[in-house]
Amino acid sequence: MSAPVHSASPSPGPSPVRYELLGKDADARAGILHTRHGEVPTPAFMPVGTQATVKALSAEEVASTGARMAIMNTYHLWLRPGEAVVRELGGLHEFSRFRGALVTDSGGFQAFSLAARNKLSEDGFAFSSHLDGKKLQLSPEEAMRVQAALGADVAMQLDVCAPGMSGRPELIAALERTTRWAHRCLAARDPEQAVFGIIQGGSEVDLRLRHAEELSALPFDGLALGGFSVGEPPEQMHRTLAQVAPRLDPSRIHYLMGVGTPRDLLIAIRHGVDLFDCVMPTRNARNGQAFVTGGRLVIRNQRFRLDRAVLDESCDCAACTGGYSRAYLRHLYMAGEILAHRLLSLHNLRYYARLVAGARTAILEGRYESYFDTKMRELGD
RNA sequence: UCCAGCUUAGCUCAGUUGGCAGAGCAGGCGACUGUUAAUCGCCGGGUCCCAGGUUCGAGUCCUGGAGCUGGAG
């Protein structure tokens, strides 16, 4: 469809991203992901900005919550406005005005979540666009070409994400194809862009370990765990993570894709996960739920009608320091006012950022278990 | 004063040849995990304006009344 964005450089420069491990506490890790758009202290949580925007928030507001890295979406931006438009306008950083580091998801998850709209083959996903029905082919090479045009710091390989309760044959087929696509994605990569591989295998520990080994043999700049929180019970994911995450190549960053609840994060960090993304803080915010010390508040609940308290006394987000009462936020939400979505999104992202920042400090100070126990107790639910 | 239409859930309204009273919104509660999501699900709710009549059975048909709206005078 179009020429490569960059010609291969004769002598590849330094890797576009580099993971630096600063300290460990048991299996939990604290480090820094060095990128051309800043250093990302890890463990880190990435807000999801599917359409080159974290819904309801400006790029400055996202940064103000403490997020140093965000994830955007290849499939959605490919369809609209089109990767050529984004490239023409200077790439995703310039286009979206997000100053931190960026990763683009490859579209593999849309193949899962929009399964009814596409057909899987060895050459990728034959999509029917959810916008206009247009037929599109997302091959490993096309996913890399689009991501290179979008210009994030990190591209994700195209992968096959099997549903959570798949049997071993499907899980094996998915991970084997993902490995073949891993080679194709690396061959098609833009040398200026980091690429992460995606480990599949569902809840089967032996498959996960086998796939981790296969992908670790390849020159990926990071290792992601995909195919979690796709329908299986959370405890099942936790058990699998406990056996798999600590054995991942320690020299590379460990990214758990699409996860999750505060509890999921605390558990995954304990097993050595460094990076997360999830729609939960922002989607739930827009659906009226606030994450607070002690659990979650459904802001539309009648009990908040006359509640003068802010969402969380111990929170330093714009909504809480601004003094916006639960009663006012409830009113805004019930009235359908956009400000409710904005303030709750700011609050929830700040909650997630503080959760992982607290974990990082605790790891570096050798007291993660105590942090873990305290936070898990606070969560209650 | 006459004529016509209307009166059913908090609100706006459906309700077939007479056969177990409904929807949307509002309200209450819940869900949400690499976003097709300011989305989705569940629930509470009734003197069907009133009084008679016909009928096995009336929100529905008949008679009378009340209120509201519009028109005429």
CSV table of C-alpha atoms (C1' of nucleotides) in Angstrom, one decimal:
chain,number,residue,atom,x,y,z
A,1,MET,CA,0.0,0.0,0.0
A,2,SER,CA,2.9,2.4,0.7
A,3,ALA,CA,6.6,2.5,1.0
A,4,PRO,CA,8.4,1.7,4.3
A,5,VAL,CA,8.5,4.7,6.6
A,6,HIS,CA,12.2,4.4,7.3
A,7,SER,CA,14.9,2.7,5.3
A,8,ALA,CA,17.0,0.3,7.4
A,9,SER,CA,20.0,2.0,8.9
A,10,PRO,CA,23.3,0.3,8.2
A,11,SER,CA,24.4,0.4,11.8
A,12,PRO,CA,21.4,0.2,14.1
A,13,GLY,CA,21.6,2.7,16.9
A,14,PRO,CA,21.0,2.1,20.6
A,15,SER,CA,17.7,0.3,21.3
A,16,PRO,CA,14.9,2.8,21.3
A,17,VAL,CA,13.9,1.7,24.8
A,18,ARG,CA,16.0,0.2,27.6
A,19,TYR,CA,14.9,-1.4,30.8
A,20,GLU,CA,17.0,-0.7,33.9
A,21,LEU,CA,16.5,-2.9,36.9
A,22,LEU,CA,17.1,-0.8,40.0
A,23,GLY,CA,16.1,-3.2,42.8
A,24,LYS,CA,14.2,-6.3,43.7
A,25,ASP,CA,12.3,-7.4,46.8
A,26,ALA,CA,11.7,-11.1,46.5
A,27,ASP,CA,10.3,-11.3,43.0
A,28,ALA,CA,9.0,-7.8,42.9
A,29,ARG,CA,11.0,-5.4,40.7
A,30,ALA,CA,11.6,-1.7,40.6
A,31,GLY,CA,13.3,-0.1,37.6
A,32,ILE,CA,13.2,2.5,34.9
A,33,LEU,CA,12.1,2.2,31.3
A,34,HIS,CA,14.3,4.6,29.3
A,35,THR,CA,12.6,6.0,26.2
A,36,ARG,CA,13.1,8.8,23.8
A,37,HIS,CA,10.1,10.4,25.5
A,38,GLY,CA,11.3,10.3,29.0
A,39,GLU,CA,12.1,7.8,31.8
A,40,VAL,CA,9.2,5.7,33.0
A,41,PRO,CA,9.7,4.6,36.6
A,42,THR,CA,8.4,1.0,37.0
A,43,PRO,CA,6.1,-0.6,38.1
A,44,ALA,CA,4.0,1.7,36.0
A,45,PHE,CA,0.4,2.0,34.9
A,46,MET,CA,-0.4,3.2,31.4
A,47,PRO,CA,-3.8,4.9,30.8
A,48,VAL,CA,-5.5,3.6,27.7
A,49,GLY,CA,-6.0,6.2,24.9
A,50,THR,CA,-7.5,4.1,22.2
A,51,GLN,CA,-8.3,6.8,19.7
A,52,ALA,CA,-5.2,8.9,20.5
A,53,THR,CA,-7.0,10.3,23.6
A,54,VAL,CA,-7.6,9.1,27.1
A,55,LYS,CA,-11.3,9.6,27.0
A,56,ALA,CA,-12.6,12.8,28.7
A,57,LEU,CA,-9.1,14.1,29.4
A,58,SER,CA,-6.5,16.4,27.8
A,59,ALA,CA,-3.0,15.2,27.3
A,60,GLU,CA,-1.8,17.6,30.0
A,61,GLU,CA,-4.4,16.3,32.4
A,62,VAL,CA,-3.3,12.7,31.8
A,63,ALA,CA,0.3,13.7,32.5
A,64,SER,CA,-0.9,15.5,35.7
A,65,THR,CA,-2.1,12.2,37.2
A,66,GLY,CA,1.5,11.0,37.1
A,67,ALA,CA,1.3,8.8,34.0
A,68,ARG,CA,4.6,8.8,32.1
A,69,MET,CA,3.5,6.4,29.5
A,70,ALA,CA,0.3,5.6,27.7
A,71,ILE,CA,-1.1,3.1,25.2
A,72,MET,CA,-2.9,3.9,22.0
A,73,ASN,CA,-4.5,1.6,19.4
A,74,THR,CA,-3.3,0.5,16.0
A,75,TYR,CA,-6.6,-0.9,14.8
A,76,HIS,CA,-8.7,2.2,15.7
A,77,LEU,CA,-6.2,4.7,14.4
A,78,TRP,CA,-5.6,2.7,11.2
A,79,LEU,CA,-9.4,3.0,10.5
A,80,ARG,CA,-9.7,6.6,11.7
A,81,PRO,CA,-8.1,9.0,11.0
A,82,GLY,CA,-5.7,6.6,9.2
A,83,GLU,CA,-2.0,6.1,10.0
A,84,ALA,CA,-1.0,8.3,7.0
A,85,VAL,CA,-2.8,11.3,8.6
A,86,VAL,CA,-1.1,10.7,11.9
A,87,ARG,CA,2.3,10.4,10.2
A,88,GLU,CA,1.7,13.5,8.1
A,89,LEU,CA,0.9,15.5,11.3
A,90,GLY,CA,4.1,14.4,13.0
A,91,GLY,CA,3.3,11.1,14.6
A,92,LEU,CA,1.2,10.2,17.7
A,93,HIS,CA,3.2,12.3,20.2
A,94,GLU,CA,2.9,15.4,18.2
A,95,PHE,CA,-0.7,14.7,17.1
A,96,SER,CA,-2.0,13.8,20.5
A,97,ARG,CA,0.2,16.3,22.5
A,98,PHE,CA,1.0,13.5,25.0
A,99,ARG,CA,4.5,14.3,26.2
A,100,GLY,CA,5.4,11.0,27.7
A,101,ALA,CA,6.2,7.6,26.2
A,102,LEU,CA,3.8,5.8,24.0
A,103,VAL,CA,3.1,2.2,23.0
A,104,THR,CA,0.6,1.2,20.4
A,105,ASP,CA,-1.3,-2.1,20.7
A,106,SER,CA,-1.1,-4.1,17.5
A,107,GLY,CA,-4.8,-4.8,16.9
A,108,GLY,CA,-4.5,-8.4,18.1
A,109,PHE,CA,-6.9,-7.6,20.9
A,110,GLN,CA,-9.4,-6.1,18.5
A,111,ALA,CA,-9.3,-9.4,16.7
A,112,PHE,CA,-10.4,-10.9,20.0
A,113,SER,CA,-12.9,-8.3,21.1
A,114,LEU,CA,-14.3,-7.8,17.6
A,115,ALA,CA,-14.1,-11.5,16.8
A,116,ALA,CA,-17.4,-11.5,15.0
A,117,ARG,CA,-16.0,-8.9,12.6
A,118,ASN,CA,-12.9,-10.8,11.4
A,119,LYS,CA,-11.5,-14.1,10.2
A,120,LEU,CA,-8.2,-15.5,11.4
A,121,SER,CA,-5.8,-17.1,9.0
A,122,GLU,CA,-2.0,-17.6,8.9
A,123,ASP,CA,-1.6,-14.3,7.3
A,124,GLY,CA,-3.5,-12.3,9.9
A,125,PHE,CA,-7.0,-11.0,10.5
A,126,ALA,CA,-9.4,-10.2,7.7
A,127,PHE,CA,-11.4,-7.5,9.3
A,128,SER,CA,-14.7,-5.9,8.3
A,129,SER,CA,-14.4,-2.3,9.6
A,130,HIS,CA,-16.8,-1.6,12.4
A,131,LEU,CA,-17.1,1.9,11.0
A,132,ASP,CA,-18.1,1.3,7.3
A,133,GLY,CA,-17.8,-2.5,6.7
A,134,LYS,CA,-14.8,-2.0,4.5
A,135,LYS,CA,-12.7,-5.2,4.2
A,136,LEU,CA,-9.2,-4.8,5.7
A,137,GLN,CA,-6.3,-7.2,6.1
A,138,LEU,CA,-4.2,-6.9,9.3
A,139,SER,CA,-1.2,-9.0,8.7
A,140,PRO,CA,1.9,-9.0,10.9
A,141,GLU,CA,3.7,-6.8,8.4
A,142,GLU,CA,0.7,-4.4,8.0
A,143,ALA,CA,0.5,-4.1,11.8
A,144,MET,CA,4.1,-3.2,11.9
A,145,ARG,CA,3.9,-0.8,9.0
A,146,VAL,CA,0.9,1.0,10.6
A,147,GLN,CA,2.6,1.2,13.9
A,148,ALA,CA,5.8,2.6,12.4
A,149,ALA,CA,3.7,5.3,10.7
A,150,LEU,CA,1.9,6.1,14.0
A,151,GLY,CA,5.4,6.4,15.5
A,152,ALA,CA,5.0,5.4,19.2
A,153,ASP,CA,8.1,4.5,21.1
A,154,VAL,CA,7.0,0.9,21.3
A,155,ALA,CA,5.1,-1.3,18.9
A,156,MET,CA,3.4,-4.5,19.9
A,157,GLN,CA,3.8,-7.6,17.8
A,158,LEU,CA,0.6,-8.9,16.2
A,159,ASP,CA,-0.6,-11.8,18.3
A,160,VAL,CA,-3.4,-14.3,18.6
A,161,CYS,CA,-5.4,-13.8,21.8
A,162,ALA,CA,-7.4,-17.0,22.7
A,163,PRO,CA,-10.5,-16.7,24.9
A,164,GLY,CA,-9.9,-17.3,28.5
A,165,MET,CA,-11.5,-20.7,28.8
A,166,SER,CA,-10.0,-22.1,25.6
A,167,GLY,CA,-8.7,-25.7,25.7
A,168,ARG,CA,-5.1,-26.7,25.3
A,169,PRO,CA,-5.3,-27.3,21.5
A,170,GLU,CA,-6.6,-23.8,20.9
A,171,LEU,CA,-4.1,-22.3,23.3
A,172,ILE,CA,-1.2,-24.1,21.5
A,173,ALA,CA,-2.4,-23.1,18.1
A,174,ALA,CA,-2.6,-19.5,19.2
A,175,LEU,CA,0.8,-19.4,20.8
A,176,GLU,CA,2.5,-21.2,17.9
A,177,ARG,CA,1.0,-18.8,15.4
A,178,THR,CA,2.0,-15.9,17.6
A,179,THR,CA,5.5,-17.1,17.5
A,180,ARG,CA,5.5,-17.3,13.7
A,181,TRP,CA,4.1,-13.8,13.6
A,182,ALA,CA,6.8,-12.7,16.1
A,183,HIS,CA,9.4,-13.5,13.5
A,184,ARG,CA,7.5,-11.7,10.8
A,185,CYS,CA,6.9,-8.6,13.0
A,186,LEU,CA,10.6,-8.4,13.9
A,187,ALA,CA,11.6,-8.8,10.2
A,188,ALA,CA,9.2,-5.9,9.3
A,189,ARG,CA,10.1,-3.7,12.2
A,190,ASP,CA,11.1,-0.1,12.0
A,191,PRO,CA,14.6,0.0,13.6
A,192,GLU,CA,13.7,3.3,15.3
A,193,GLN,CA,10.9,1.7,17.2
A,194,ALA,CA,11.0,-0.8,20.0
A,195,VAL,CA,9.0,-4.0,19.6
A,196,PHE,CA,7.6,-6.1,22.4
A,197,GLY,CA,6.6,-9.8,22.0
A,198,ILE,CA,3.4,-11.1,23.5
A,199,ILE,CA,3.4,-14.4,25.4
A,200,GLN,CA,0.2,-16.4,25.1
A,201,GLY,CA,-0.7,-19.8,26.6
A,202,GLY,CA,-3.8,-19.0,28.7
A,203,SER,CA,-3.7,-20.3,32.2
A,204,GLU,CA,-1.5,-23.3,31.3
A,205,VAL,CA,1.8,-22.7,33.1
A,206,ASP,CA,3.8,-25.1,30.9
A,207,LEU,CA,2.5,-23.4,27.7
A,208,ARG,CA,3.3,-20.0,29.1
A,209,LEU,CA,6.8,-21.0,30.0
A,210,ARG,CA,7.4,-22.6,26.7
A,211,HIS,CA,6.1,-19.6,24.8
A,212,ALA,CA,8.2,-17.2,27.0
A,213,GLU,CA,11.3,-19.2,26.1
A,214,GLU,CA,10.5,-19.1,22.4
A,215,LEU,CA,9.9,-15.3,22.4
A,216,SER,CA,12.8,-14.6,24.7
A,217,ALA,CA,15.1,-16.1,22.1
A,218,LEU,CA,14.1,-13.3,19.8
A,219,PRO,CA,15.4,-9.7,19.9
A,220,PHE,CA,12.3,-8.2,21.4
A,221,ASP,CA,12.8,-5.1,23.5
A,222,GLY,CA,10.3,-6.2,26.0
A,223,LEU,CA,8.1,-9.1,26.9
A,224,ALA,CA,4.4,-8.9,27.4
A,225,LEU,CA,1.9,-11.3,28.9
A,226,GLY,CA,-1.2,-11.3,26.7
A,227,GLY,CA,-4.4,-13.3,26.9
A,228,PHE,CA,-5.1,-12.7,30.6
A,229,SER,CA,-8.4,-11.3,31.9
A,230,VAL,CA,-10.2,-12.6,28.9
A,231,GLY,CA,-12.9,-14.5,30.7
A,232,GLU,CA,-11.1,-16.7,33.1
A,233,PRO,CA,-11.5,-16.3,36.9
A,234,PRO,CA,-9.1,-13.8,38.4
A,235,GLU,CA,-7.7,-16.3,40.8
A,236,GLN,CA,-6.7,-18.5,37.9
A,237,MET,CA,-4.7,-15.6,36.4
A,238,HIS,CA,-3.1,-14.9,39.8
A,239,ARG,CA,-2.0,-18.6,40.1
A,240,THR,CA,-0.6,-18.6,36.6
A,241,LEU,CA,1.2,-15.3,37.1
A,242,ALA,CA,2.8,-16.6,40.3
A,243,GLN,CA,4.4,-19.4,38.3
A,244,VAL,CA,5.2,-17.5,35.1
A,245,ALA,CA,6.1,-13.9,35.8
A,246,PRO,CA,9.1,-14.6,38.1
A,247,ARG,CA,10.7,-16.7,35.4
A,248,LEU,CA,10.6,-14.1,32.6
A,249,ASP,CA,14.0,-12.9,31.3
A,250,PRO,CA,15.1,-10.4,34.0
A,251,SER,CA,16.9,-8.1,31.5
A,252,ARG,CA,13.7,-7.1,29.8
A,253,ILE,CA,10.6,-5.3,30.9
A,254,HIS,CA,7.6,-7.4,31.9
A,255,TYR,CA,4.3,-6.0,30.6
A,256,LEU,CA,1.0,-7.5,31.7
A,257,MET,CA,-1.5,-6.4,29.0
A,258,GLY,CA,-5.0,-5.3,29.8
A,259,VAL,CA,-4.8,-5.8,33.6
A,260,GLY,CA,-6.5,-4.8,35.8
A,261,THR,CA,-8.0,-4.2,39.2
A,262,PRO,CA,-5.9,-2.7,42.0
A,263,ARG,CA,-5.8,-6.2,43.5
A,264,ASP,CA,-4.6,-7.7,40.2
A,265,LEU,CA,-1.8,-5.0,40.0
A,266,LEU,CA,-0.6,-5.7,43.6
A,267,ILE,CA,-0.4,-9.4,43.0
A,268,ALA,CA,1.2,-9.1,39.6
A,269,ILE,CA,3.8,-6.7,40.9
A,270,ARG,CA,4.6,-9.2,43.6
A,271,HIS,CA,5.5,-11.7,40.9
A,272,GLY,CA,7.7,-9.4,38.9
A,273,VAL,CA,5.4,-7.5,36.5
A,274,ASP,CA,6.6,-4.0,35.6
A,275,LEU,CA,4.1,-2.5,33.3
A,276,PHE,CA,0.3,-2.5,33.0
A,277,ASP,CA,-2.5,-1.0,31.0
A,278,CYS,CA,-6.2,-1.2,31.6
A,279,VAL,CA,-9.4,0.7,30.7
A,280,MET,CA,-10.7,0.1,34.1
A,281,PRO,CA,-9.9,3.4,35.8
A,282,THR,CA,-11.2,5.5,32.9
A,283,ARG,CA,-14.1,3.4,31.8
A,284,ASN,CA,-15.3,2.9,35.4
A,285,ALA,CA,-14.9,6.6,36.0
A,286,ARG,CA,-17.3,7.3,33.1
A,287,ASN,CA,-19.6,4.7,34.5
A,288,GLY,CA,-19.7,6.5,37.9
A,289,GLN,CA,-17.2,4.4,39.9
A,290,ALA,CA,-14.4,5.9,42.0
A,291,PHE,CA,-11.5,3.9,43.3
A,292,VAL,CA,-10.7,5.0,46.9
A,293,THR,CA,-8.9,3.8,50.0
A,294,GLY,CA,-11.1,1.0,51.3
A,295,GLY,CA,-12.7,0.0,48.0
A,296,ARG,CA,-14.8,1.6,45.3
A,297,LEU,CA,-17.6,4.2,45.4
A,298,VAL,CA,-20.5,4.1,43.0
A,299,ILE,CA,-21.0,7.8,43.0
A,300,ARG,CA,-24.6,7.7,41.9
A,301,ASN,CA,-25.6,5.9,45.1
A,302,GLN,CA,-28.2,7.7,47.1
A,303,ARG,CA,-26.1,7.6,50.2
A,304,PHE,CA,-23.8,10.3,48.7
A,305,ARG,CA,-26.7,12.8,48.2
A,306,LEU,CA,-25.6,15.0,51.1
A,307,ASP,CA,-22.1,13.8,51.5
A,308,ARG,CA,-19.8,16.8,51.8
A,309,ALA,CA,-16.6,14.6,51.9
A,310,VAL,CA,-14.3,14.5,48.9
A,311,LEU,CA,-13.8,11.1,47.2
A,312,ASP,CA,-10.8,10.2,49.3
A,313,GLU,CA,-9.3,12.4,52.0
A,314,SER,CA,-5.8,10.9,51.3
A,315,CYS,CA,-5.9,11.6,47.6
A,316,ASP,CA,-4.0,14.4,45.9
A,317,CYS,CA,-5.9,14.4,42.6
A,318,ALA,CA,-7.5,17.5,41.1
A,319,ALA,CA,-11.0,16.4,42.2
A,320,CYS,CA,-10.0,15.7,45.8
A,321,THR,CA,-7.7,18.7,46.3
A,322,GLY,CA,-10.2,20.9,44.5
A,323,GLY,CA,-12.7,20.1,47.3
A,324,TYR,CA,-15.4,18.6,45.0
A,325,SER,CA,-17.8,16.8,47.3
A,326,ARG,CA,-19.2,13.4,46.7
A,327,ALA,CA,-22.6,15.1,46.8
A,328,TYR,CA,-21.6,17.5,44.0
A,329,LEU,CA,-20.0,14.7,41.9
A,330,ARG,CA,-23.2,12.6,42.4
A,331,HIS,CA,-25.2,15.5,41.2
A,332,LEU,CA,-23.0,16.0,38.2
A,333,TYR,CA,-23.2,12.4,37.3
A,334,MET,CA,-27.0,12.2,37.7
A,335,ALA,CA,-27.4,15.3,35.6
A,336,GLY,CA,-25.2,13.7,32.9
A,337,GLU,CA,-22.6,16.4,33.1
A,338,ILE,CA,-19.3,15.8,31.4
A,339,LEU,CA,-17.4,17.2,34.4
A,340,ALA,CA,-18.4,14.2,36.4
A,341,HIS,CA,-16.6,11.9,33.9
A,342,ARG,CA,-13.6,14.2,33.9
A,343,LEU,CA,-13.1,14.5,37.6
A,344,LEU,CA,-13.7,10.8,38.2
A,345,SER,CA,-11.2,9.9,35.4
A,346,LEU,CA,-8.6,12.2,36.9
A,347,HIS,CA,-9.2,10.7,40.3
A,348,ASN,CA,-9.0,7.1,39.2
A,349,LEU,CA,-5.9,7.6,37.2
A,350,ARG,CA,-4.3,9.3,40.1
A,351,TYR,CA,-5.3,6.4,42.3
A,352,TYR,CA,-3.7,3.9,40.0
A,353,ALA,CA,-0.6,6.0,39.6
A,354,ARG,CA,-0.2,6.3,43.4
A,355,LEU,CA,-0.8,2.6,43.9
A,356,VAL,CA,2.1,1.7,41.6
A,357,ALA,CA,4.3,4.5,42.8
A,358,GLY,CA,3.8,3.3,46.3
A,359,ALA,CA,4.7,-0.2,45.3
A,360,ARG,CA,7.9,1.1,43.6
A,361,THR,CA,9.0,2.9,46.7
A,362,ALA,CA,8.2,-0.1,48.9
A,363,ILE,CA,10.2,-2.4,46.6
A,364,LEU,CA,13.2,-0.1,46.7
A,365,GLU,CA,13.0,0.0,50.4
A,366,GLY,CA,12.6,-3.7,50.8
A,367,ARG,CA,9.2,-3.7,52.3
A,368,TYR,CA,6.9,-4.7,49.5
A,369,GLU,CA,5.3,-7.5,51.4
A,370,SER,CA,4.1,-5.1,54.1
A,371,TYR,CA,2.9,-2.7,51.4
A,372,PHE,CA,1.1,-5.5,49.7
A,373,ASP,CA,-0.6,-6.7,52.9
A,374,THR,CA,-1.7,-3.2,53.8
A,375,LYS,CA,-3.1,-2.4,50.4
A,376,MET,CA,-4.9,-5.7,50.1
A,377,ARG,CA,-6.5,-5.2,53.5
A,378,GLU,CA,-7.6,-1.7,52.5
A,379,LEU,CA,-9.2,-3.0,49.3
A,380,GLY,CA,-11.5,-5.2,51.4
A,381,ASP,CA,-13.6,-6.4,48.5
B,1,U,C1',-73.5,27.3,27.0
B,2,C,C1',-72.6,23.8,22.9
B,3,C,C1',-69.2,20.5,20.1
B,4,A,C1',-64.8,17.5,19.9
B,5,G,C1',-60.6,15.2,22.0
B,6,C,C1',-58.1,13.6,26.2
B,7,U,C1',-57.7,11.3,31.5
B,8,U,C1',-53.4,4.3,32.5
B,9,A,C1',-46.5,4.1,36.9
B,10,G,C1',-43.1,10.2,39.6
B,11,C,C1',-43.1,12.2,34.0
B,12,U,C1',-44.4,11.4,28.6
B,13,C,C1',-47.4,7.8,26.6
B,14,A,C1',-48.7,2.5,24.2
B,15,G,C1',-52.5,-1.0,25.2
B,16,U,C1',-55.2,-5.1,19.0
B,17,U,C1',-61.8,-8.4,17.7
B,18,G,C1',-63.4,-7.5,25.6
B,19,G,C1',-59.0,-12.4,27.9
B,20,C,C1',-52.8,-12.3,33.3
B,21,A,C1',-51.7,-3.9,32.9
B,22,G,C1',-46.8,-2.3,29.4
B,23,A,C1',-42.6,0.9,27.2
B,24,G,C1',-39.3,5.0,27.4
B,25,C,C1',-37.5,8.4,30.7
B,26,A,C1',-36.9,9.3,36.0
B,27,G,C1',-35.7,6.5,40.6
B,28,G,C1',-32.9,2.3,43.4
B,29,C,C1',-29.0,-1.3,42.9
B,30,G,C1',-25.2,-3.9,40.3
B,31,A,C1',-21.5,-4.9,36.4
B,32,C,C1',-17.2,-3.1,33.8
B,33,U,C1',-9.8,-5.9,33.1
B,34,G,C1',-4.4,-5.0,25.6
B,35,U,C1',-12.2,0.5,25.1
B,36,U,C1',-17.1,-0.7,18.9
B,37,A,C1',-18.7,1.5,26.2
B,38,A,C1',-20.7,9.1,29.2
B,39,U,C1',-22.1,1.6,28.2
B,40,C,C1',-24.8,-2.7,29.8
B,41,G,C1',-27.9,-5.5,33.2
B,42,C,C1',-31.4,-6.2,37.2
B,43,C,C1',-35.3,-4.1,40.5
B,44,G,C1',-39.1,-1.4,42.8
B,45,G,C1',-43.3,0.9,41.5
B,46,G,C1',-50.7,1.2,39.4
B,47,U,C1',-57.9,3.2,43.1
B,48,C,C1',-56.3,2.3,34.4
B,49,C,C1',-60.4,10.0,36.8
B,50,C,C1',-65.2,8.8,39.7
B,51,A,C1',-70.1,6.2,40.1
B,52,G,C1',-73.2,2.8,38.0
B,53,G,C1',-74.4,-0.8,34.0
B,54,U,C1',-73.7,-5.0,30.2
B,55,U,C1',-70.7,-9.5,30.3
B,56,C,C1',-68.1,-15.8,32.6
B,57,G,C1',-64.7,-11.7,32.2
B,58,A,C1',-64.2,-4.3,31.2
B,59,G,C1',-58.2,-0.1,30.8
B,60,U,C1',-61.3,-1.5,26.4
B,61,C,C1',-68.4,-1.5,25.4
B,62,C,C1',-73.0,1.6,27.5
B,63,U,C1',-75.0,5.6,30.9
B,64,G,C1',-74.1,9.6,34.2
B,65,G,C1',-70.6,12.8,36.5
B,66,A,C1',-65.7,15.3,37.2
B,67,G,C1',-61.2,17.5,35.4
B,68,C,C1',-58.0,19.2,31.4
B,69,U,C1',-57.2,20.9,26.3
B,70,G,C1',-58.9,22.8,21.7
B,71,G,C1',-62.9,24.9,18.8
B,72,A,C1',-67.6,27.4,18.3
B,73,G,C1',-70.7,31.1,20.5
